[in-house]
Amino acid sequence: MAVKHIRLWTGFGTFLSVAAAGSATAATVFDDSHAPMMLAQGGEGSEEDRPSSYKLLSNDPQAYAFDVRPQVQAYAKLVQSSYAASANGADRMRTAIKAMLAKPSAETLAAARAAWVEARPAYIVTEAFRFYDGPIDVRPDGETGPEPHINAWPVNEAFIDYVKGQPRSGIIGDAKVALTRESILARDQVSDESDVTTGWHAIEFLLWGQDLDIKGPGNRPFTDYVAGKASNDRRRLYLSTITDMLVDDLRSLEVQWAPDADNYRRKFLALEPREALGRVINGMANLVGHELATERLSVALDSGDQEDEHSCFSDTTHQDHLYDLRGAYNVWLGGSAETMAPDSLRALTMSIDPALASRTDALFTQALAAVTLMDVPFDSILRAPNGSPPRQRAEAAVAAFQALGVQLAKVGKRLGVLVIVPGLETATG
């Protein structure tokens, strides 16, 4: 869930011992347990929440005598190409939306919806590149990155447009609000994190409308986009504006990972290799073990509320779950989920600890099987009673994601990096 990165460090890390009684300086730890370095303590989402170092230390000089630079370089290439693919998909969606606005009809609206669905997987796989203060989470100037404006959810629909029983609600219904990028951003998630005004899910709502059908997605009429009515003209402008904003945000991430430029990629590749590797593994482990298992699944299962479903308007939450997992799998394999690159994280792990690599393979396979067995649409699971087969299949997926998160932390430890997944005791593997 965007803008809600709860990090429960307490009890997970092994803290450095004090050099001497009364000393304020922590002594460096070298021991056979490969103890992690000290974790800084700070507020939720702050830079101080991050470990002071992702490297693990050992008194054995051969403990980490392997080169991880090929994996780090391959990762940077994967990230750049993935953001480029995501931006390209969003651009194709923009073309379909512009065609719909030029000639609103049931057919052009259906084509715009199809373009949204087709563009989503290319973005979702990039979520494995979050959770370590990369450029999607933190801008180069230190301010919050674009992620909250790209994929924030759940969405308070009435904050944007009309909903059942409120025909003139939202920014679109308020003629006093000028519809510009600046005015839309100025209202984004200010009083409540569900007051989302931008990104994939705001566009989704504007294409489908509320999901009031227990058997299918929303069904907004194309007549909402026929020009000439005040609310329709504002809705047209709003949809066009935030679609442009999404494409621009995704292009900005592609630029930050472009080769041979003064950008985040250059800084990332200049890091000590195991510091960079720590970011790689923490991103994928946190996506699978916490964000996917907890925020995307457990929260919705506990509440039973459709509002906690990720892509609720289009009823495509199942593909979000699948491609989040595939995004982590891409990182493990060093590319697409159909091949394994020789400079992949898996290849490195296999060369050092074949049993660990094989166990990780098995848990990826188990998680992929679990997510494909979940019932579709996802909100049908939320309506199912506790203990029912749909609930049991979803709970099995949660368990599979958490097991994989723990396993990825073990991979990190074996490769000499600290991995911490909120809610899972993974720091010591």
Short mmCIF file of C-alpha atoms in Angstrom, two decimals:
data_model
loop_
_atom_site.label_atom_id
_atom_site.label_comp_id
_atom_site.label_asym_id
_atom_site.label_seq_id
_atom_site.Cartn_x
_atom_site.Cartn_y
_atom_site.Cartn_z
CA MET A 1 0.00 0.00 0.00
CA ALA A 2 1.50 3.31 -1.00
CA VAL A 3 2.60 5.87 1.59
CA LYS A 4 2.26 3.29 4.33
CA HIS A 5 5.64 1.68 4.84
CA ILE A 6 5.49 0.40 8.41
CA ARG A 7 8.89 -0.77 9.54
CA LEU A 8 9.10 -2.75 12.75
CA TRP A 9 12.81 -2.84 13.40
CA THR A 10 12.68 -3.43 17.15
CA GLY A 11 13.78 -6.93 18.04
CA PHE A 12 14.85 -7.83 14.50
CA GLY A 13 18.38 -6.44 14.42
CA THR A 14 21.43 -7.38 16.43
CA PHE A 15 22.73 -4.15 17.87
CA LEU A 16 26.37 -3.33 18.34
CA SER A 17 27.73 -3.65 21.81
CA VAL A 18 29.17 -0.62 23.56
CA ALA A 19 32.95 -0.53 23.47
CA ALA A 20 33.24 0.20 27.14
CA ALA A 21 30.97 1.04 30.01
CA GLY A 22 29.73 4.59 29.67
CA SER A 23 31.01 4.94 26.10
CA ALA A 24 28.68 6.51 23.58
CA THR A 25 30.47 4.88 20.65
CA ALA A 26 29.38 1.46 19.42
CA ALA A 27 32.16 -1.04 18.78
CA THR A 28 32.39 -2.84 15.47
CA VAL A 29 31.26 -6.45 15.74
CA PHE A 30 33.07 -9.33 14.07
CA ASP A 31 31.82 -12.75 14.98
CA ASP A 32 30.90 -16.08 13.46
CA SER A 33 27.21 -15.18 13.49
CA HIS A 34 27.85 -12.50 10.84
CA ALA A 35 26.14 -9.93 13.06
CA PRO A 36 24.50 -7.01 11.27
CA MET A 37 25.61 -3.46 11.86
CA MET A 38 23.55 -1.13 14.01
CA LEU A 39 20.13 -0.02 12.84
CA ALA A 40 19.35 3.66 13.16
CA GLN A 41 16.03 4.42 14.81
CA GLY A 42 13.70 7.02 13.34
CA GLY A 43 10.14 7.91 12.48
CA GLU A 44 7.97 5.95 10.08
CA GLY A 45 9.21 6.27 6.53
CA SER A 46 12.23 8.38 7.46
CA GLU A 47 15.79 7.91 6.27
CA GLU A 48 16.73 7.08 9.86
CA ASP A 49 14.68 3.87 9.61
CA ARG A 50 17.28 2.35 7.30
CA PRO A 51 20.20 0.26 8.49
CA SER A 52 23.40 2.29 8.78
CA SER A 53 24.88 -0.45 6.60
CA TYR A 54 23.50 -3.42 4.70
CA LYS A 55 26.81 -5.25 4.91
CA LEU A 56 27.29 -8.08 7.38
CA LEU A 57 30.70 -8.45 8.99
CA SER A 58 32.58 -11.61 9.91
CA ASN A 59 35.87 -12.53 11.57
CA ASP A 60 36.33 -15.09 8.80
CA PRO A 61 38.21 -13.34 5.94
CA GLN A 62 36.83 -15.90 3.46
CA ALA A 63 33.20 -15.52 4.54
CA TYR A 64 32.28 -13.20 1.67
CA ALA A 65 35.16 -13.79 -0.72
CA PHE A 66 33.07 -13.53 -3.88
CA ASP A 67 32.36 -10.75 -6.35
CA VAL A 68 28.78 -9.44 -6.46
CA ARG A 69 29.45 -6.64 -8.94
CA PRO A 70 28.05 -8.58 -11.94
CA GLN A 71 24.76 -9.05 -10.08
CA VAL A 72 24.58 -5.38 -9.10
CA GLN A 73 25.28 -4.24 -12.67
CA ALA A 74 22.74 -6.68 -14.11
CA TYR A 75 20.15 -5.43 -11.62
CA ALA A 76 20.65 -1.80 -12.68
CA LYS A 77 20.13 -2.83 -16.30
CA LEU A 78 16.98 -4.77 -15.39
CA VAL A 79 15.54 -1.83 -13.46
CA GLN A 80 16.09 0.61 -16.30
CA SER A 81 14.55 -1.66 -18.93
CA SER A 82 11.60 -2.44 -16.64
CA TYR A 83 10.80 1.22 -16.01
CA ALA A 84 11.11 1.88 -19.74
CA ALA A 85 8.61 -0.91 -20.45
CA SER A 86 6.27 0.47 -17.80
CA ALA A 87 6.42 3.99 -19.22
CA ASN A 88 5.85 2.64 -22.73
CA GLY A 89 2.80 0.71 -21.59
CA ALA A 90 1.38 3.77 -19.84
CA ASP A 91 2.02 5.80 -22.99
CA ARG A 92 0.01 3.30 -25.04
CA MET A 93 -2.77 3.57 -22.47
CA ARG A 94 -2.65 7.36 -22.84
CA THR A 95 -3.10 6.98 -26.60
CA ALA A 96 -6.19 4.82 -26.04
CA ILE A 97 -7.60 7.29 -23.51
CA LYS A 98 -7.08 10.18 -25.92
CA ALA A 99 -8.87 8.20 -28.63
CA MET A 100 -11.77 7.61 -26.25
CA LEU A 101 -11.96 11.31 -25.34
CA ALA A 102 -11.87 12.26 -29.03
CA LYS A 103 -14.78 9.93 -29.82
CA PRO A 104 -16.54 8.60 -26.71
CA SER A 105 -18.37 5.33 -27.27
CA ALA A 106 -18.81 1.98 -25.61
CA GLU A 107 -16.11 0.61 -27.91
CA THR A 108 -13.50 3.31 -27.29
CA LEU A 109 -14.10 3.19 -23.54
CA ALA A 110 -13.63 -0.61 -23.64
CA ALA A 111 -10.38 -0.10 -25.56
CA ALA A 112 -9.12 2.40 -22.97
CA ARG A 113 -9.94 -0.04 -20.18
CA ALA A 114 -8.15 -2.85 -22.03
CA ALA A 115 -5.10 -0.61 -22.43
CA TRP A 116 -5.09 0.05 -18.65
CA VAL A 117 -5.23 -3.69 -17.93
CA GLU A 118 -2.49 -4.43 -20.46
CA ALA A 119 -0.21 -1.69 -19.09
CA ARG A 120 -0.45 -2.71 -15.43
CA PRO A 121 1.81 -5.82 -15.37
CA ALA A 122 4.81 -3.88 -16.71
CA TYR A 123 4.43 -1.45 -13.81
CA ILE A 124 3.63 -4.01 -11.14
CA VAL A 125 6.86 -5.97 -11.72
CA THR A 126 8.81 -2.77 -10.92
CA GLU A 127 7.53 -2.80 -7.35
CA ALA A 128 10.40 -5.17 -6.56
CA PHE A 129 12.62 -2.08 -6.92
CA ARG A 130 11.09 -0.29 -3.93
CA PHE A 131 11.64 -0.27 -0.15
CA TYR A 132 15.27 0.87 -0.03
CA ASP A 133 14.99 4.60 -0.76
CA GLY A 134 15.62 4.30 -4.48
CA PRO A 135 14.34 7.12 -6.71
CA ILE A 136 10.76 5.86 -6.71
CA ASP A 137 10.59 6.30 -2.92
CA VAL A 138 13.00 9.22 -2.42
CA ARG A 139 13.80 11.92 -4.96
CA PRO A 140 17.39 13.08 -5.50
CA ASP A 141 16.66 16.20 -3.42
CA GLY A 142 15.59 14.04 -0.47
CA GLU A 143 11.86 14.68 -0.81
CA THR A 144 9.32 11.88 -1.13
CA GLY A 145 9.57 10.17 -4.50
CA PRO A 146 6.74 9.78 -7.01
CA GLU A 147 5.44 6.40 -5.78
CA PRO A 148 2.53 7.85 -3.74
CA HIS A 149 1.37 9.66 -6.89
CA ILE A 150 1.76 6.54 -9.04
CA ASN A 151 0.10 3.66 -7.20
CA ALA A 152 -1.58 4.99 -4.05
CA TRP A 153 -4.61 3.09 -2.76
CA PRO A 154 -7.24 2.57 -1.45
CA VAL A 155 -9.07 5.38 -3.23
CA ASN A 156 -11.81 7.47 -1.67
CA GLU A 157 -13.84 7.67 -4.87
CA ALA A 158 -16.05 10.51 -3.64
CA PHE A 159 -12.98 12.72 -3.27
CA ILE A 160 -12.51 12.59 -7.06
CA ASP A 161 -15.94 12.21 -8.70
CA TYR A 162 -19.54 11.27 -8.20
CA VAL A 163 -20.49 8.07 -6.40
CA LYS A 164 -23.82 6.41 -5.71
CA GLY A 165 -25.98 8.79 -3.72
CA GLN A 166 -23.58 11.72 -4.23
CA PRO A 167 -24.02 12.92 -7.82
CA ARG A 168 -21.96 16.11 -7.46
CA SER A 169 -19.17 15.02 -5.15
CA GLY A 170 -15.45 15.28 -5.55
CA ILE A 171 -12.98 17.60 -7.20
CA ILE A 172 -14.66 17.05 -10.55
CA GLY A 173 -18.00 18.13 -9.11
CA ASP A 174 -16.54 21.29 -7.55
CA ALA A 175 -16.44 23.90 -10.31
CA LYS A 176 -14.47 26.26 -8.04
CA VAL A 177 -11.40 23.99 -8.26
CA ALA A 178 -9.23 24.67 -11.30
CA LEU A 179 -8.10 21.38 -12.81
CA THR A 180 -4.35 21.74 -13.23
CA ARG A 181 -1.46 19.47 -12.30
CA GLU A 182 -0.68 21.78 -9.43
CA SER A 183 -4.19 21.90 -8.01
CA ILE A 184 -4.64 18.12 -8.31
CA LEU A 185 -1.31 17.43 -6.59
CA ALA A 186 -2.04 20.00 -3.89
CA ARG A 187 -5.08 17.94 -2.85
CA ASP A 188 -3.45 14.52 -3.06
CA GLN A 189 -3.64 12.58 0.23
CA VAL A 190 -3.52 15.74 2.36
CA SER A 191 -6.08 15.02 5.09
CA ASP A 192 -6.39 11.27 4.58
CA GLU A 193 -4.20 8.81 2.67
CA SER A 194 -7.28 7.52 0.86
CA ASP A 195 -7.91 10.96 -0.64
CA VAL A 196 -5.96 9.86 -3.71
CA THR A 197 -6.11 12.18 -6.72
CA THR A 198 -3.50 10.73 -9.09
CA GLY A 199 -2.01 7.52 -10.43
CA TRP A 200 -3.09 4.13 -11.70
CA HIS A 201 -6.07 3.73 -9.37
CA ALA A 202 -7.48 7.21 -9.87
CA ILE A 203 -7.37 6.51 -13.63
CA GLU A 204 -8.90 3.09 -12.99
CA PHE A 205 -11.82 4.67 -11.12
CA LEU A 206 -12.38 7.21 -13.87
CA LEU A 207 -12.48 4.44 -16.49
CA TRP A 208 -14.64 1.92 -14.61
CA GLY A 209 -16.45 3.86 -11.90
CA GLN A 210 -17.46 2.28 -8.63
CA ASP A 211 -17.58 -1.51 -8.52
CA LEU A 212 -21.17 -2.10 -7.45
CA ASP A 213 -21.50 -5.51 -9.11
CA ILE A 214 -20.56 -8.49 -6.96
CA LYS A 215 -19.95 -10.54 -10.11
CA GLY A 216 -17.90 -8.08 -12.14
CA PRO A 217 -16.06 -4.74 -12.31
CA GLY A 218 -17.43 -1.20 -12.38
CA ASN A 219 -19.52 -0.09 -15.33
CA ARG A 220 -19.17 3.66 -15.83
CA PRO A 221 -21.10 4.71 -18.97
CA PHE A 222 -19.20 6.21 -21.90
CA THR A 223 -21.67 9.11 -21.81
CA ASP A 224 -19.71 10.44 -18.81
CA TYR A 225 -17.12 11.55 -21.38
CA VAL A 226 -19.35 13.10 -24.04
CA ALA A 227 -18.23 16.73 -24.33
CA GLY A 228 -20.57 19.64 -23.67
CA LYS A 229 -21.72 19.09 -20.09
CA ALA A 230 -19.87 20.91 -17.32
CA SER A 231 -19.12 17.82 -15.25
CA ASN A 232 -18.21 15.80 -18.35
CA ASP A 233 -15.78 18.45 -19.58
CA ARG A 234 -14.12 18.59 -16.18
CA ARG A 235 -13.95 14.79 -16.03
CA ARG A 236 -12.36 14.70 -19.48
CA LEU A 237 -9.74 17.26 -18.45
CA TYR A 238 -9.06 15.51 -15.15
CA LEU A 239 -8.54 12.09 -16.76
CA SER A 240 -6.29 13.52 -19.46
CA THR A 241 -4.22 15.47 -16.93
CA ILE A 242 -3.53 12.66 -14.49
CA THR A 243 -2.76 10.24 -17.31
CA ASP A 244 -0.09 12.64 -18.57
CA MET A 245 1.23 12.92 -15.01
CA LEU A 246 1.52 9.15 -14.67
CA VAL A 247 3.47 8.80 -17.91
CA ASP A 248 5.80 11.63 -16.86
CA ASP A 249 6.43 10.06 -13.43
CA LEU A 250 7.30 6.73 -15.00
CA ARG A 251 9.60 8.40 -17.55
CA SER A 252 11.37 10.17 -14.68
CA LEU A 253 12.18 6.80 -13.12
CA GLU A 254 13.49 5.49 -16.41
CA VAL A 255 15.78 8.54 -16.58
CA GLN A 256 17.06 7.98 -13.03
CA TRP A 257 18.21 4.47 -14.02
CA ALA A 258 19.52 5.34 -17.50
CA PRO A 259 23.15 4.35 -18.21
CA ASP A 260 25.96 6.89 -18.61
CA ALA A 261 24.16 9.73 -16.85
CA ASP A 262 24.51 11.72 -13.63
CA ASN A 263 21.60 10.02 -11.90
CA TYR A 264 20.66 7.47 -9.25
CA ARG A 265 22.06 4.57 -11.27
CA ARG A 266 25.52 6.10 -11.20
CA LYS A 267 25.31 6.55 -7.42
CA PHE A 268 23.97 3.01 -7.00
CA LEU A 269 26.81 1.47 -9.01
CA ALA A 270 29.33 3.56 -7.05
CA LEU A 271 28.21 1.98 -3.76
CA GLU A 272 30.32 -0.71 -2.16
CA PRO A 273 28.94 -3.78 -4.01
CA ARG A 274 27.44 -5.53 -1.00
CA GLU A 275 25.78 -2.27 0.09
CA ALA A 276 24.10 -2.18 -3.33
CA LEU A 277 23.25 -5.89 -3.12
CA GLY A 278 21.58 -5.24 0.23
CA ARG A 279 19.20 -2.84 -1.47
CA VAL A 280 18.47 -5.38 -4.20
CA ILE A 281 17.50 -8.17 -1.82
CA ASN A 282 15.68 -5.94 0.67
CA GLY A 283 13.48 -4.60 -2.13
CA MET A 284 12.32 -7.99 -3.33
CA ALA A 285 12.03 -9.51 0.15
CA ASN A 286 9.96 -6.61 1.49
CA LEU A 287 7.66 -6.69 -1.52
CA VAL A 288 6.95 -10.40 -1.12
CA GLY A 289 7.18 -10.92 2.63
CA HIS A 290 5.41 -7.78 3.81
CA GLU A 291 3.77 -5.60 1.16
CA LEU A 292 2.24 -8.47 -0.78
CA ALA A 293 1.58 -10.83 2.13
CA THR A 294 0.30 -8.22 4.57
CA GLU A 295 -0.82 -5.01 2.88
CA ARG A 296 -2.18 -6.57 -0.30
CA LEU A 297 -3.66 -9.78 1.13
CA SER A 298 -3.90 -10.05 4.92
CA VAL A 299 -5.36 -6.58 5.47
CA ALA A 300 -8.15 -7.23 2.97
CA LEU A 301 -8.80 -10.72 4.31
CA ASP A 302 -9.04 -9.40 7.87
CA SER A 303 -11.37 -6.52 7.02
CA GLY A 304 -13.43 -8.25 4.34
CA ASP A 305 -13.82 -4.78 2.83
CA GLN A 306 -13.65 -4.38 -0.92
CA GLU A 307 -12.09 -0.96 -0.35
CA ASP A 308 -8.93 -2.78 0.79
CA GLU A 309 -8.69 -4.61 -2.54
CA HIS A 310 -5.82 -3.33 -4.67
CA SER A 311 -7.41 -2.90 -8.13
CA CYS A 312 -11.05 -3.03 -7.06
CA PHE A 313 -12.71 -1.00 -9.83
CA SER A 314 -11.46 -3.21 -12.67
CA ASP A 315 -11.47 -6.48 -10.68
CA THR A 316 -7.87 -7.18 -11.77
CA THR A 317 -6.31 -7.57 -8.33
CA HIS A 318 -5.35 -11.15 -9.17
CA GLN A 319 -2.94 -9.93 -11.85
CA ASP A 320 -1.41 -7.44 -9.39
CA HIS A 321 -0.60 -10.28 -7.00
CA LEU A 322 0.85 -12.44 -9.75
CA TYR A 323 3.04 -9.77 -11.30
CA ASP A 324 4.29 -8.48 -7.96
CA LEU A 325 5.59 -11.98 -7.36
CA ARG A 326 6.97 -12.21 -10.89
CA GLY A 327 8.79 -8.93 -10.30
CA ALA A 328 10.67 -10.48 -7.38
CA TYR A 329 11.25 -13.61 -9.46
CA ASN A 330 12.73 -11.47 -12.24
CA VAL A 331 15.25 -10.09 -9.77
CA TRP A 332 16.12 -13.59 -8.57
CA LEU A 333 16.65 -14.82 -12.14
CA GLY A 334 18.33 -11.63 -13.35
CA GLY A 335 15.81 -10.93 -16.10
CA SER A 336 12.50 -12.30 -17.23
CA ALA A 337 10.87 -15.16 -15.37
CA GLU A 338 11.43 -17.46 -18.35
CA THR A 339 15.25 -17.44 -18.29
CA MET A 340 18.09 -17.31 -15.81
CA ALA A 341 20.98 -14.95 -16.51
CA PRO A 342 24.52 -16.09 -15.65
CA ASP A 343 24.99 -12.89 -13.61
CA SER A 344 21.73 -13.42 -11.71
CA LEU A 345 21.24 -13.53 -7.97
CA ARG A 346 20.22 -17.17 -8.36
CA ALA A 347 23.39 -18.08 -10.23
CA LEU A 348 25.53 -16.44 -7.55
CA THR A 349 23.65 -18.22 -4.76
CA MET A 350 23.86 -21.54 -6.60
CA SER A 351 27.63 -21.19 -6.92
CA ILE A 352 28.02 -20.59 -3.18
CA ASP A 353 25.24 -22.65 -1.61
CA PRO A 354 23.34 -24.93 -4.05
CA ALA A 355 20.96 -26.19 -1.38
CA LEU A 356 19.97 -22.65 -0.43
CA ALA A 357 19.39 -21.73 -4.08
CA SER A 358 17.32 -24.85 -4.70
CA ARG A 359 15.20 -24.20 -1.62
CA THR A 360 14.59 -20.63 -2.82
CA ASP A 361 13.59 -21.95 -6.25
CA ALA A 362 11.12 -24.29 -4.57
CA LEU A 363 9.57 -21.51 -2.51
CA PHE A 364 9.19 -19.29 -5.57
CA THR A 365 7.45 -22.19 -7.32
CA GLN A 366 5.23 -22.75 -4.30
CA ALA A 367 4.29 -19.07 -4.09
CA LEU A 368 3.54 -18.86 -7.81
CA ALA A 369 1.31 -21.92 -7.54
CA ALA A 370 -0.48 -20.47 -4.50
CA VAL A 371 -1.24 -17.15 -6.17
CA THR A 372 -2.61 -18.81 -9.31
CA LEU A 373 -4.93 -20.98 -7.20
CA MET A 374 -6.65 -18.00 -5.56
CA ASP A 375 -10.21 -17.32 -6.64
CA VAL A 376 -11.02 -14.60 -9.18
CA PRO A 377 -12.21 -11.91 -8.78
CA PHE A 378 -10.44 -11.18 -5.52
CA ASP A 379 -13.47 -9.57 -3.90
CA SER A 380 -15.27 -12.94 -4.13
CA ILE A 381 -12.73 -14.18 -1.56
CA LEU A 382 -13.55 -11.27 0.74
CA ARG A 383 -17.23 -12.24 0.68
CA ALA A 384 -16.45 -15.89 1.44
CA PRO A 385 -16.91 -17.04 5.06
CA ASN A 386 -13.94 -17.79 7.28
CA GLY A 387 -12.73 -21.36 6.82
CA SER A 388 -14.18 -21.64 3.32
CA PRO A 389 -12.01 -23.01 0.47
CA PRO A 390 -11.55 -19.55 -1.13
CA ARG A 391 -10.32 -18.16 2.19
CA GLN A 392 -8.06 -21.14 2.76
CA ARG A 393 -6.46 -20.73 -0.67
CA ALA A 394 -5.80 -17.05 -0.03
CA GLU A 395 -4.37 -17.79 3.42
CA ALA A 396 -2.10 -20.40 1.87
CA ALA A 397 -0.82 -17.70 -0.47
CA VAL A 398 -0.09 -15.42 2.48
CA ALA A 399 1.88 -18.20 4.16
CA ALA A 400 3.78 -18.91 0.93
CA PHE A 401 4.72 -15.24 0.51
CA GLN A 402 5.90 -14.99 4.10
CA ALA A 403 7.96 -18.17 3.80
CA LEU A 404 9.56 -16.79 0.66
CA GLY A 405 10.30 -13.50 2.42
CA VAL A 406 12.10 -15.36 5.21
CA GLN A 407 13.98 -17.42 2.65
CA LEU A 408 15.16 -14.33 0.78
CA ALA A 409 16.48 -12.97 4.07
CA LYS A 410 18.48 -16.20 4.44
CA VAL A 411 19.85 -15.71 0.95
CA GLY A 412 20.85 -12.20 1.94
CA LYS A 413 22.64 -13.41 5.04
CA ARG A 414 24.55 -16.03 3.08
CA LEU A 415 25.61 -13.37 0.58
CA GLY A 416 26.68 -11.02 3.36
CA VAL A 417 23.83 -8.53 3.56
CA LEU A 418 21.26 -7.64 6.19
CA VAL A 419 17.64 -8.16 5.17
CA ILE A 420 14.76 -7.12 7.40
CA VAL A 421 11.12 -7.68 6.48
CA PRO A 422 8.58 -5.95 8.78
CA GLY A 423 6.60 -8.51 10.72
CA LEU A 424 9.01 -11.37 10.01
CA GLU A 425 11.94 -12.21 12.26
CA THR A 426 14.44 -12.34 9.45
CA ALA A 427 17.44 -10.31 10.53
CA THR A 428 19.34 -13.32 11.82
CA GLY A 429 17.99 -15.65 9.12
#
